[in-house]
Amino acid sequence: RESDWSSACALPIFPRFPVTIPGTNITSPKDLGTLLTLVGQGHLLSLRSRDFLLTIMQRTLNRSLIPSGVGEGAIVANKTGNIATLLGDVAFVDLPNGRRYVISVLIKRPPDNQEATNLIVQTSKLAFQHFTKNRPLLTKSAIVQPQPIPTSFP
């Protein structure tokens, strides 16, 4: 029981909802993708720490999102996130041809709606297909700007 544990540890019982300051705890797929790109290029961590992080990310237990969309021979190092109204995954994908890309997908959804999983897998499949056709990497001018997220759902 929670109260027994709290008493034994001399800790107060904390509320069962996240405590945040308005305007904080906010990110975007672009922010997460930029963060991974900087890590991958060795700008934020030492190479040893980066390699350790990649090893940890390759052991992520939830392989049902981005890893499900990549083909045979690819190595995926990902980090998932799941709260009632948001599902996300961000990953390094190493292709058999030696190329690497970063993919980041966050889906705002009605509480616990499972369609977000399918959307992340489909997005991952499209990215994998693009990068395995030996096409040049997207340039900044070719990146499509994200559309606003709807605030209500049908």
mmCIF file of C-alpha atoms in Angstrom, residues 21-97:
data_model
loop_
_atom_site.group_PDB
_atom_site.id
_atom_site.type_symbol
_atom_site.label_atom_id
_atom_site.label_comp_id
_atom_site.label_asym_id
_atom_site.label_seq_id
_atom_site.Cartn_x
_atom_site.Cartn_y
_atom_site.Cartn_z
ATOM 1 C CA ILE A 21 4.982 24.782 -14.263
ATOM 2 C CA PRO A 22 2.878 26.303 -17.076
ATOM 3 C CA GLY A 23 4.937 26.733 -20.217
ATOM 4 C CA THR A 24 7.476 24.040 -19.265
ATOM 5 C CA ASN A 25 7.791 20.368 -20.120
ATOM 6 C CA ILE A 26 7.149 21.165 -23.795
ATOM 7 C CA THR A 27 8.945 19.740 -26.817
ATOM 8 C CA SER A 28 8.366 19.043 -30.495
ATOM 9 C CA PRO A 29 9.473 16.380 -32.968
ATOM 10 C CA LYS A 30 11.869 18.955 -34.442
ATOM 11 C CA ASP A 31 13.409 19.635 -30.994
ATOM 12 C CA LEU A 32 13.881 15.928 -30.322
ATOM 13 C CA GLY A 33 15.278 15.280 -33.799
ATOM 14 C CA THR A 34 17.716 18.179 -33.433
ATOM 15 C CA LEU A 35 18.797 16.879 -30.032
ATOM 16 C CA LEU A 36 19.498 13.396 -31.400
ATOM 17 C CA THR A 37 21.309 14.817 -34.423
ATOM 18 C CA LEU A 38 23.589 16.878 -32.170
ATOM 19 C CA VAL A 39 24.229 13.854 -29.951
ATOM 20 C CA GLY A 40 24.948 11.688 -32.981
ATOM 21 C CA GLN A 41 27.430 14.217 -34.357
ATOM 22 C CA GLY A 42 29.303 14.308 -31.052
ATOM 23 C CA HIS A 43 28.379 17.886 -30.160
ATOM 24 C CA LEU A 44 26.663 17.307 -26.794
ATOM 25 C CA LEU A 45 28.364 14.226 -25.377
ATOM 26 C CA SER A 46 31.800 12.734 -25.546
ATOM 27 C CA LEU A 47 32.061 9.953 -28.114
ATOM 28 C CA ARG A 48 32.275 7.401 -25.303
ATOM 29 C CA SER A 49 29.098 8.761 -23.652
ATOM 30 C CA ARG A 50 27.335 8.922 -27.020
ATOM 31 C CA ASP A 51 28.174 5.284 -27.726
ATOM 32 C CA PHE A 52 26.947 4.311 -24.252
ATOM 33 C CA LEU A 53 23.671 6.181 -24.865
ATOM 34 C CA LEU A 54 23.205 4.407 -28.204
ATOM 35 C CA THR A 55 23.786 1.050 -26.520
ATOM 36 C CA ILE A 56 21.083 1.844 -23.957
ATOM 37 C CA MET A 57 18.671 3.077 -26.654
ATOM 38 C CA GLN A 58 19.210 -0.090 -28.717
ATOM 39 C CA ARG A 59 17.899 -2.063 -25.714
ATOM 40 C CA THR A 60 14.584 -0.172 -25.497
ATOM 41 C CA LEU A 61 11.932 -2.777 -24.720
ATOM 42 C CA ASN A 62 9.111 -1.169 -26.708
ATOM 43 C CA ARG A 63 9.926 -2.103 -30.314
ATOM 44 C CA SER A 64 6.358 -1.624 -31.594
ATOM 45 C CA LEU A 65 6.763 1.921 -32.961
ATOM 46 C CA ILE A 66 9.678 3.126 -35.136
ATOM 47 C CA PRO A 67 11.496 -0.256 -35.086
ATOM 48 C CA SER A 68 8.367 -1.934 -36.500
ATOM 49 C CA GLY A 69 8.559 0.256 -39.590
ATOM 50 C CA VAL A 70 12.126 -0.452 -40.624
ATOM 51 C CA GLY A 71 13.301 -3.284 -42.821
ATOM 52 C CA GLU A 72 15.678 -6.144 -42.278
ATOM 53 C CA GLY A 73 19.273 -5.327 -41.425
ATOM 54 C CA ALA A 74 18.617 -1.901 -39.931
ATOM 55 C CA ILE A 75 19.700 -1.162 -36.366
ATOM 56 C CA VAL A 76 17.374 1.065 -34.355
ATOM 57 C CA ALA A 77 18.269 2.950 -31.184
ATOM 58 C CA ASN A 78 15.044 4.526 -29.957
ATOM 59 C CA LYS A 79 13.326 6.123 -26.992
ATOM 60 C CA THR A 80 9.571 5.956 -26.658
ATOM 61 C CA GLY A 81 7.220 8.157 -24.698
ATOM 62 C CA ASN A 82 3.616 7.453 -23.776
ATOM 63 C CA ILE A 83 1.095 9.477 -21.823
ATOM 64 C CA ALA A 84 -2.672 9.318 -22.133
ATOM 65 C CA THR A 85 -2.919 12.029 -24.816
ATOM 66 C CA LEU A 86 0.465 11.703 -26.551
ATOM 67 C CA LEU A 87 2.491 8.866 -28.043
ATOM 68 C CA GLY A 88 5.990 9.351 -29.363
ATOM 69 C CA ASP A 89 9.173 7.723 -30.489
ATOM 70 C CA VAL A 90 12.523 9.155 -31.541
ATOM 71 C CA ALA A 91 15.323 7.098 -33.020
ATOM 72 C CA PHE A 92 18.637 6.738 -34.756
ATOM 73 C CA VAL A 93 18.223 4.287 -37.635
ATOM 74 C CA ASP A 94 21.431 2.750 -39.009
ATOM 75 C CA LEU A 95 20.895 1.248 -42.454
ATOM 76 C CA PRO A 96 22.748 -1.764 -43.872
ATOM 77 C CA ASN A 97 24.362 0.580 -46.457
#
